[in-house]
Amino acid sequence: APVLISILLGASFSRYQVEESVEHLLAPTHSLAKIERNLVDSLFPVNRSKHRLYSDLQTPGRYGRVIITSFRKANMLDQHHTDLILKLHSAVTRIQVQRPGFNYTFAHICILNNDKTCIVDDIVHVLEELKAARSSNRTNFAITYPITHLKDGREVYNGHQLGGVTVHSKDRVKSAEAIQLTYYLQAINSLNDMVAEKWESIFCDTVELFQKSNRKVKMYPFTSSSLKEDFQKTSRVSERYLITSLVLVVTLAILCCSMQDCVRSKPWLGLLGLLTVTLATLTAAGIINLTGGKYNSTFLGIPFIMLGHGLYGTFEMLSSWRKTREDQHVKERTAAVFADSMLSFSLTTAMYLVTFGIGASPFTNIEAARIFCCNSCIAIFFNYLYVLSFYGSSLVFTGYIENNYQHSIFCRKVPKPEVLQEKPAWYRFLLTAKFSEDTADSEETNTYESHLLVWFLKRYYCDWITNTYVKPFVVLFYLVYISFALMGYLQVSEGSDLSNIVATATRTIEYTTAQQKYFSNYSPVIGFYIYESIEYWNTSVQEDVLEYTKGFVRISWFESYLNYLRKLNISTGLPKKNFTDMLRNSFLKAPQFAHFSEDIIFSKKYNNEVDVVASRMFLVAKTMETKREELYDLLETLRKLSLTSKVKFIVFNPSFVYMDRYASSVGAPLQNSCISALFLLFFSAFLVADSLINVWLTLTVASVEFGVIGFMTLWKVELDCISVLCLIYGINYTIDNCAPLLSTFVLGKEFTRTKWVKNALEVHGVAILQSYLCYIVGLIPLAAVPSNLTRTLFRCLFLIALVTFFHCFAILPVILTFLPPSKKKRKEKKNPENREEIECVEMVDMDSTRVVDQITTV
């Protein structure tokens, strides 16, 4: 049934869709920045035909950008490079997008100016004037930074267009190591948007082709579609690595379940355990497709979550099978396996569903995290059902094969030892098995101890880790672990940089790196919007507005506008009505104030009085190399200032949508999951046999999570969407592996602590080792994927597995030997004469069911 369900639901991949909106996935769903964007759009609709500044001040739109620099840090303003950049500009404007019946050029889809010409970056006009000055041997043309003057008298801002600038006195530019060009496109309807998207693709190809013919310069193209494409590129570049991971896990799972005894070896169960996980993941994917869900690259982490949980559950069942008596019927052995292992597996599955269920709730403000947690819940639920049904049935089949002394791989009957003696050596090696009747009374009856991992734990490791001389070193090592974890924990930073979730060898990474290197002196353009009707003619109000924008570089004419208000107010001394009428007439008649048409909103009242209801100016902050952190601090500062200021204003930039409340949004799923896990552990303390199990489990989870957060920070992993999801998984992974150990130890009676530590390791250590080895081998290929997303995924999951393994096999076995709960030592019989003598008579019926009748004499 599980196989058929998976095949039927897997057919739904015909509806497979990819999520293309990065903002929908990674920007906080409920943020003040989105409300501010709606307010800005309602006050100042983007008029793309007359917009004289950057079109991405309110909405990113469609665009193509390119940074041009030199390998030798040459001056990009010299004659050779100026001609080269203008030549590139000419090639870009000649790009054609072929559509049936018409070829679109940049002139057809560009944003138009008032004179019906394409708006291009002011740096192009600067370079053209610089070239003209050189051709006419004029030496009086000077470029100043970050604001320069053109021949027509206009002031233009070049802080985002000139990079790596060296200046003389009076801000005169001596040289510039990089130049950035931006081409803005219209996307007013679906056809226009489709043409613009195609133009962006051809734009990148054109720049790369131009790069090949000019080897001495380096160009970094970037478009509005680059982030989306590079985010989804992770899935494509991961394919062959995931296939390698699957092959390695299959191989090791088979080896971990194999032993020399050909009857008791269970290689098929290792393969079927992995198949169980695969079927559950496929079923969950089919449900996602049928319900209209869309795939994104963060889903790459779900198979590894399933691998860690599912394989441990199957290996624990196999470990329980090894503890059953071979003289029992298959049904009795299977019942004993389910009674022994499925209770803990059910509890850990419930913990997964609770923690990821909280992450899938509306409380999660990051859509990518919410969808990831929702899909993980579906996959884990079906994995639980499939372990009960599919893997349980597989265990029954292999049980019958073992009971009939059939070969574990070829399923043929294994001959008796006397028959094998007549066969060749290779034949005897393949059919090596120990028969029950071959075991003498003095020998141990557990034939599974010949398994390599069982033998290693029982004969060597358990005695070594509980040795008196080893314990002090383990405690010292734990103190070192806590110290380094604390050092990293104090340096945790939020990873709101979107380049952390894309493939590495992409345009996004190359462009972002170049922009950070050459253009980090100034922040992105920030809109400063006053959305109330204030007394613009009041000098004190004008001073307040300028005070709030102090320390910024102003790239609009709003400061000139305020200065004009001062002069107008002083020269006329008119009341408000006459003042605003004169102000409006000045804007309508004076050409020098035509550029205020989008920056000022006039409102006409019933008494014909004109008022200014809203206004805006554009600001740029001076920043250092840590531009993103400073911009985030600037946003928080301006937000607080807007709440206490006399003038009602908001600040906005499209990047604020990703940064706003990111720290609280990205940490909320982890915080909620931790609270729910602790609540569940506290509540279940009244239900379990001993509440100390939950106490130890809580302390272990806290220790593991603390260590993982600290070490991932030291490994340069920031707290972002991917790492938070891994940390949620870390809670459950720790409970998966540590809960059976702690339960066996705490509930043990009549022996010393050391004895029960050894017993717990012998009972559950093999399953932990098997799942850990398969999990680590599966993670290793992930480290080679050229993507920042998978790099974060690998580092977090590797640390979770390593730290949990360290706690299971070192910290807990040592600490539990001298901390509660206490154990009562078994009392020795003083009189050796008084002992029970048991005589057993074994009767075997025809269908191999063994019945033991005990006749006891004292």
mmCIF file with all atom_site columns, C-alpha atoms in Angstrom, residues 276-394:
data_model
loop_
_atom_site.group_PDB
_atom_site.id
_atom_site.type_symbol
_atom_site.label_atom_id
_atom_site.label_alt_id
_atom_site.label_comp_id
_atom_site.label_asym_id
_atom_site.label_entity_id
_atom_site.label_seq_id
_atom_site.pdbx_PDB_ins_code
_atom_site.Cartn_x
_atom_site.Cartn_y
_atom_site.Cartn_z
_atom_site.occupancy
_atom_site.B_iso_or_equiv
_atom_site.pdbx_formal_charge
_atom_site.auth_seq_id
_atom_site.auth_comp_id
_atom_site.auth_asym_id
_atom_site.auth_atom_id
_atom_site.pdbx_PDB_model_num
ATOM 1   C CA . THR A 1 276 ? 10.892 3.762   3.431  1.00 0.00 ? 276 THR A CA 1
ATOM 2   C CA . VAL A 1 277 ? 12.263 7.284   3.902  1.00 0.00 ? 277 VAL A CA 1
ATOM 3   C CA . THR A 1 278 ? 12.250 7.864   0.132  1.00 0.00 ? 278 THR A CA 1
ATOM 4   C CA . LEU A 1 279 ? 8.639  6.738   -0.257 1.00 0.00 ? 279 LEU A CA 1
ATOM 5   C CA . ALA A 1 280 ? 7.515  9.025   2.575  1.00 0.00 ? 280 ALA A CA 1
ATOM 6   C CA . THR A 1 281 ? 9.339  11.999  1.034  1.00 0.00 ? 281 THR A CA 1
ATOM 7   C CA . LEU A 1 282 ? 7.855  11.241  -2.391 1.00 0.00 ? 282 LEU A CA 1
ATOM 8   C CA . THR A 1 283 ? 4.356  11.014  -0.901 1.00 0.00 ? 283 THR A CA 1
ATOM 9   C CA . ALA A 1 284 ? 4.775  14.370  0.833  1.00 0.00 ? 284 ALA A CA 1
ATOM 10  C CA . ALA A 1 285 ? 6.037  15.941  -2.402 1.00 0.00 ? 285 ALA A CA 1
ATOM 11  C CA . GLY A 1 286 ? 3.003  14.554  -4.253 1.00 0.00 ? 286 GLY A CA 1
ATOM 12  C CA . ILE A 1 287 ? 0.622  16.069  -1.708 1.00 0.00 ? 287 ILE A CA 1
ATOM 13  C CA . ILE A 1 288 ? 2.407  19.421  -2.017 1.00 0.00 ? 288 ILE A CA 1
ATOM 14  C CA . ASN A 1 289 ? 2.007  19.360  -5.803 1.00 0.00 ? 289 ASN A CA 1
ATOM 15  C CA . LEU A 1 290 ? -1.673 18.394  -5.621 1.00 0.00 ? 290 LEU A CA 1
ATOM 16  C CA . THR A 1 291 ? -2.472 21.189  -3.154 1.00 0.00 ? 291 THR A CA 1
ATOM 17  C CA . GLY A 1 292 ? -0.881 23.843  -5.351 1.00 0.00 ? 292 GLY A CA 1
ATOM 18  C CA . GLY A 1 293 ? 2.363  24.182  -3.412 1.00 0.00 ? 293 GLY A CA 1
ATOM 19  C CA . LYS A 1 294 ? 5.435  25.487  -5.184 1.00 0.00 ? 294 LYS A CA 1
ATOM 20  C CA . TYR A 1 295 ? 8.976  24.192  -4.919 1.00 0.00 ? 295 TYR A CA 1
ATOM 21  C CA . ASN A 1 296 ? 11.895 26.342  -3.791 1.00 0.00 ? 296 ASN A CA 1
ATOM 22  C CA . SER A 1 297 ? 15.537 25.609  -3.027 1.00 0.00 ? 297 SER A CA 1
ATOM 23  C CA . THR A 1 298 ? 15.033 25.506  0.750  1.00 0.00 ? 298 THR A CA 1
ATOM 24  C CA . PHE A 1 299 ? 13.297 22.126  0.240  1.00 0.00 ? 299 PHE A CA 1
ATOM 25  C CA . LEU A 1 300 ? 16.755 20.574  -0.236 1.00 0.00 ? 300 LEU A CA 1
ATOM 26  C CA . GLY A 1 301 ? 16.942 20.262  3.556  1.00 0.00 ? 301 GLY A CA 1
ATOM 27  C CA . ILE A 1 302 ? 13.822 18.072  3.877  1.00 0.00 ? 302 ILE A CA 1
ATOM 28  C CA . PRO A 1 303 ? 15.444 14.805  2.621  1.00 0.00 ? 303 PRO A CA 1
ATOM 29  C CA . PHE A 1 304 ? 18.209 15.174  5.217  1.00 0.00 ? 304 PHE A CA 1
ATOM 30  C CA . ILE A 1 305 ? 15.681 15.741  7.988  1.00 0.00 ? 305 ILE A CA 1
ATOM 31  C CA . MET A 1 306 ? 13.879 12.607  6.862  1.00 0.00 ? 306 MET A CA 1
ATOM 32  C CA . LEU A 1 307 ? 17.165 10.721  6.630  1.00 0.00 ? 307 LEU A CA 1
ATOM 33  C CA . GLY A 1 308 ? 18.148 11.482  10.214 1.00 0.00 ? 308 GLY A CA 1
ATOM 34  C CA . HIS A 1 309 ? 14.767 10.635  11.712 1.00 0.00 ? 309 HIS A CA 1
ATOM 35  C CA . GLY A 1 310 ? 13.686 7.764   9.478  1.00 0.00 ? 310 GLY A CA 1
ATOM 36  C CA . LEU A 1 311 ? 16.927 5.802   9.427  1.00 0.00 ? 311 LEU A CA 1
ATOM 37  C CA . TYR A 1 312 ? 17.298 5.972   13.191 1.00 0.00 ? 312 TYR A CA 1
ATOM 38  C CA . GLY A 1 313 ? 13.790 4.577   13.622 1.00 0.00 ? 313 GLY A CA 1
ATOM 39  C CA . THR A 1 314 ? 14.470 1.665   11.276 1.00 0.00 ? 314 THR A CA 1
ATOM 40  C CA . PHE A 1 315 ? 17.883 0.920   12.783 1.00 0.00 ? 315 PHE A CA 1
ATOM 41  C CA . GLU A 1 316 ? 16.348 0.980   16.277 1.00 0.00 ? 316 GLU A CA 1
ATOM 42  C CA . MET A 1 317 ? 13.816 -1.621  15.159 1.00 0.00 ? 317 MET A CA 1
ATOM 43  C CA . LEU A 1 318 ? 16.608 -3.750  13.761 1.00 0.00 ? 318 LEU A CA 1
ATOM 44  C CA . SER A 1 319 ? 18.534 -3.373  17.007 1.00 0.00 ? 319 SER A CA 1
ATOM 45  C CA . SER A 1 320 ? 15.463 -4.531  18.940 1.00 0.00 ? 320 SER A CA 1
ATOM 46  C CA . TRP A 1 321 ? 15.193 -7.543  16.624 1.00 0.00 ? 321 TRP A CA 1
ATOM 47  C CA . ARG A 1 322 ? 18.732 -8.557  17.580 1.00 0.00 ? 322 ARG A CA 1
ATOM 48  C CA . LYS A 1 323 ? 17.711 -8.684  21.254 1.00 0.00 ? 323 LYS A CA 1
ATOM 49  C CA . THR A 1 324 ? 14.840 -11.115 20.685 1.00 0.00 ? 324 THR A CA 1
ATOM 50  C CA . ARG A 1 325 ? 15.285 -14.854 21.178 1.00 0.00 ? 325 ARG A CA 1
ATOM 51  C CA . GLU A 1 326 ? 15.752 -16.899 18.066 1.00 0.00 ? 326 GLU A CA 1
ATOM 52  C CA . ASP A 1 327 ? 13.652 -19.729 19.438 1.00 0.00 ? 327 ASP A CA 1
ATOM 53  C CA . GLN A 1 328 ? 10.572 -17.492 19.399 1.00 0.00 ? 328 GLN A CA 1
ATOM 54  C CA . HIS A 1 329 ? 8.053  -17.404 16.581 1.00 0.00 ? 329 HIS A CA 1
ATOM 55  C CA . VAL A 1 330 ? 8.332  -14.559 14.053 1.00 0.00 ? 330 VAL A CA 1
ATOM 56  C CA . LYS A 1 331 ? 5.089  -13.042 15.284 1.00 0.00 ? 331 LYS A CA 1
ATOM 57  C CA . GLU A 1 332 ? 6.336  -12.985 18.863 1.00 0.00 ? 332 GLU A CA 1
ATOM 58  C CA . ARG A 1 333 ? 9.679  -11.484 17.824 1.00 0.00 ? 333 ARG A CA 1
ATOM 59  C CA . THR A 1 334 ? 7.923  -8.806  15.749 1.00 0.00 ? 334 THR A CA 1
ATOM 60  C CA . ALA A 1 335 ? 5.612  -7.985  18.642 1.00 0.00 ? 335 ALA A CA 1
ATOM 61  C CA . ALA A 1 336 ? 8.615  -7.657  20.950 1.00 0.00 ? 336 ALA A CA 1
ATOM 62  C CA . VAL A 1 337 ? 10.299 -5.310  18.429 1.00 0.00 ? 337 VAL A CA 1
ATOM 63  C CA . PHE A 1 338 ? 7.260  -3.026  18.183 1.00 0.00 ? 338 PHE A CA 1
ATOM 64  C CA . ALA A 1 339 ? 6.782  -3.014  21.953 1.00 0.00 ? 339 ALA A CA 1
ATOM 65  C CA . ASP A 1 340 ? 10.442 -2.169  22.513 1.00 0.00 ? 340 ASP A CA 1
ATOM 66  C CA . SER A 1 341 ? 11.145 0.454   19.830 1.00 0.00 ? 341 SER A CA 1
ATOM 67  C CA . MET A 1 342 ? 7.914  2.002   18.566 1.00 0.00 ? 342 MET A CA 1
ATOM 68  C CA . LEU A 1 343 ? 6.987  3.738   21.808 1.00 0.00 ? 343 LEU A CA 1
ATOM 69  C CA . SER A 1 344 ? 10.086 5.935   21.757 1.00 0.00 ? 344 SER A CA 1
ATOM 70  C CA . PHE A 1 345 ? 9.804  6.371   17.968 1.00 0.00 ? 345 PHE A CA 1
ATOM 71  C CA . SER A 1 346 ? 6.181  7.492   18.370 1.00 0.00 ? 346 SER A CA 1
ATOM 72  C CA . LEU A 1 347 ? 7.142  10.035  21.036 1.00 0.00 ? 347 LEU A CA 1
ATOM 73  C CA . THR A 1 348 ? 9.999  11.487  18.986 1.00 0.00 ? 348 THR A CA 1
ATOM 74  C CA . THR A 1 349 ? 7.747  11.654  15.912 1.00 0.00 ? 349 THR A CA 1
ATOM 75  C CA . ALA A 1 350 ? 5.184  13.543  17.996 1.00 0.00 ? 350 ALA A CA 1
ATOM 76  C CA . MET A 1 351 ? 7.934  15.942  19.029 1.00 0.00 ? 351 MET A CA 1
ATOM 77  C CA . TYR A 1 352 ? 8.823  16.525  15.368 1.00 0.00 ? 352 TYR A CA 1
ATOM 78  C CA . LEU A 1 353 ? 5.196  17.213  14.519 1.00 0.00 ? 353 LEU A CA 1
ATOM 79  C CA . VAL A 1 354 ? 4.829  19.645  17.436 1.00 0.00 ? 354 VAL A CA 1
ATOM 80  C CA . THR A 1 355 ? 8.011  21.651  16.798 1.00 0.00 ? 355 THR A CA 1
ATOM 81  C CA . PHE A 1 356 ? 7.654  21.805  13.026 1.00 0.00 ? 356 PHE A CA 1
ATOM 82  C CA . GLY A 1 357 ? 3.903  22.269  13.409 1.00 0.00 ? 357 GLY A CA 1
ATOM 83  C CA . ILE A 1 358 ? 4.507  25.401  15.457 1.00 0.00 ? 358 ILE A CA 1
ATOM 84  C CA . GLY A 1 359 ? 6.917  26.539  12.731 1.00 0.00 ? 359 GLY A CA 1
ATOM 85  C CA . ALA A 1 360 ? 4.190  25.939  10.122 1.00 0.00 ? 360 ALA A CA 1
ATOM 86  C CA . SER A 1 361 ? 1.661  28.048  12.030 1.00 0.00 ? 361 SER A CA 1
ATOM 87  C CA . PRO A 1 362 ? 0.701  31.651  11.132 1.00 0.00 ? 362 PRO A CA 1
ATOM 88  C CA . PHE A 1 363 ? 3.017  32.783  13.953 1.00 0.00 ? 363 PHE A CA 1
ATOM 89  C CA . THR A 1 364 ? 5.925  32.251  11.559 1.00 0.00 ? 364 THR A CA 1
ATOM 90  C CA . ASN A 1 365 ? 6.550  35.498  9.699  1.00 0.00 ? 365 ASN A CA 1
ATOM 91  C CA . ILE A 1 366 ? 8.941  34.131  7.040  1.00 0.00 ? 366 ILE A CA 1
ATOM 92  C CA . GLU A 1 367 ? 7.011  32.303  4.320  1.00 0.00 ? 367 GLU A CA 1
ATOM 93  C CA . ALA A 1 368 ? 9.941  30.071  3.313  1.00 0.00 ? 368 ALA A CA 1
ATOM 94  C CA . ALA A 1 369 ? 10.278 28.833  6.911  1.00 0.00 ? 369 ALA A CA 1
ATOM 95  C CA . ARG A 1 370 ? 6.534  28.285  7.244  1.00 0.00 ? 370 ARG A CA 1
ATOM 96  C CA . ILE A 1 371 ? 6.289  26.256  4.021  1.00 0.00 ? 371 ILE A CA 1
ATOM 97  C CA . PHE A 1 372 ? 9.394  24.256  4.932  1.00 0.00 ? 372 PHE A CA 1
ATOM 98  C CA . CYS A 1 373 ? 7.987  23.327  8.341  1.00 0.00 ? 373 CYS A CA 1
ATOM 99  C CA . CYS A 1 374 ? 4.592  22.448  6.855  1.00 0.00 ? 374 CYS A CA 1
ATOM 100 C CA . ASN A 1 375 ? 6.100  20.111  4.264  1.00 0.00 ? 375 ASN A CA 1
ATOM 101 C CA . SER A 1 376 ? 8.412  18.580  6.878  1.00 0.00 ? 376 SER A CA 1
ATOM 102 C CA . CYS A 1 377 ? 5.386  17.760  9.047  1.00 0.00 ? 377 CYS A CA 1
ATOM 103 C CA . ILE A 1 378 ? 3.681  15.984  6.146  1.00 0.00 ? 378 ILE A CA 1
ATOM 104 C CA . ALA A 1 379 ? 6.815  14.001  5.290  1.00 0.00 ? 379 ALA A CA 1
ATOM 105 C CA . ILE A 1 380 ? 7.480  12.992  8.917  1.00 0.00 ? 380 ILE A CA 1
ATOM 106 C CA . PHE A 1 381 ? 3.875  11.905  9.429  1.00 0.00 ? 381 PHE A CA 1
ATOM 107 C CA . PHE A 1 382 ? 3.957  9.620   6.392  1.00 0.00 ? 382 PHE A CA 1
ATOM 108 C CA . ASN A 1 383 ? 7.388  8.358   7.375  1.00 0.00 ? 383 ASN A CA 1
ATOM 109 C CA . TYR A 1 384 ? 5.911  7.220   10.691 1.00 0.00 ? 384 TYR A CA 1
ATOM 110 C CA . LEU A 1 385 ? 3.064  5.422   8.931  1.00 0.00 ? 385 LEU A CA 1
ATOM 111 C CA . TYR A 1 386 ? 5.424  3.800   6.435  1.00 0.00 ? 386 TYR A CA 1
ATOM 112 C CA . VAL A 1 387 ? 7.806  2.603   9.148  1.00 0.00 ? 387 VAL A CA 1
ATOM 113 C CA . LEU A 1 388 ? 4.849  0.957   10.880 1.00 0.00 ? 388 LEU A CA 1
ATOM 114 C CA . SER A 1 389 ? 3.509  -0.642  7.722  1.00 0.00 ? 389 SER A CA 1
ATOM 115 C CA . PHE A 1 390 ? 6.120  -0.957  4.970  1.00 0.00 ? 390 PHE A CA 1
ATOM 116 C CA . TYR A 1 391 ? 9.245  -1.426  7.076  1.00 0.00 ? 391 TYR A CA 1
ATOM 117 C CA . GLY A 1 392 ? 7.396  -3.535  9.643  1.00 0.00 ? 392 GLY A CA 1
ATOM 118 C CA . SER A 1 393 ? 6.236  -5.871  6.880  1.00 0.00 ? 393 SER A CA 1
ATOM 119 C CA . SER A 1 394 ? 9.773  -6.031  5.503  1.00 0.00 ? 394 SER A CA 1
#
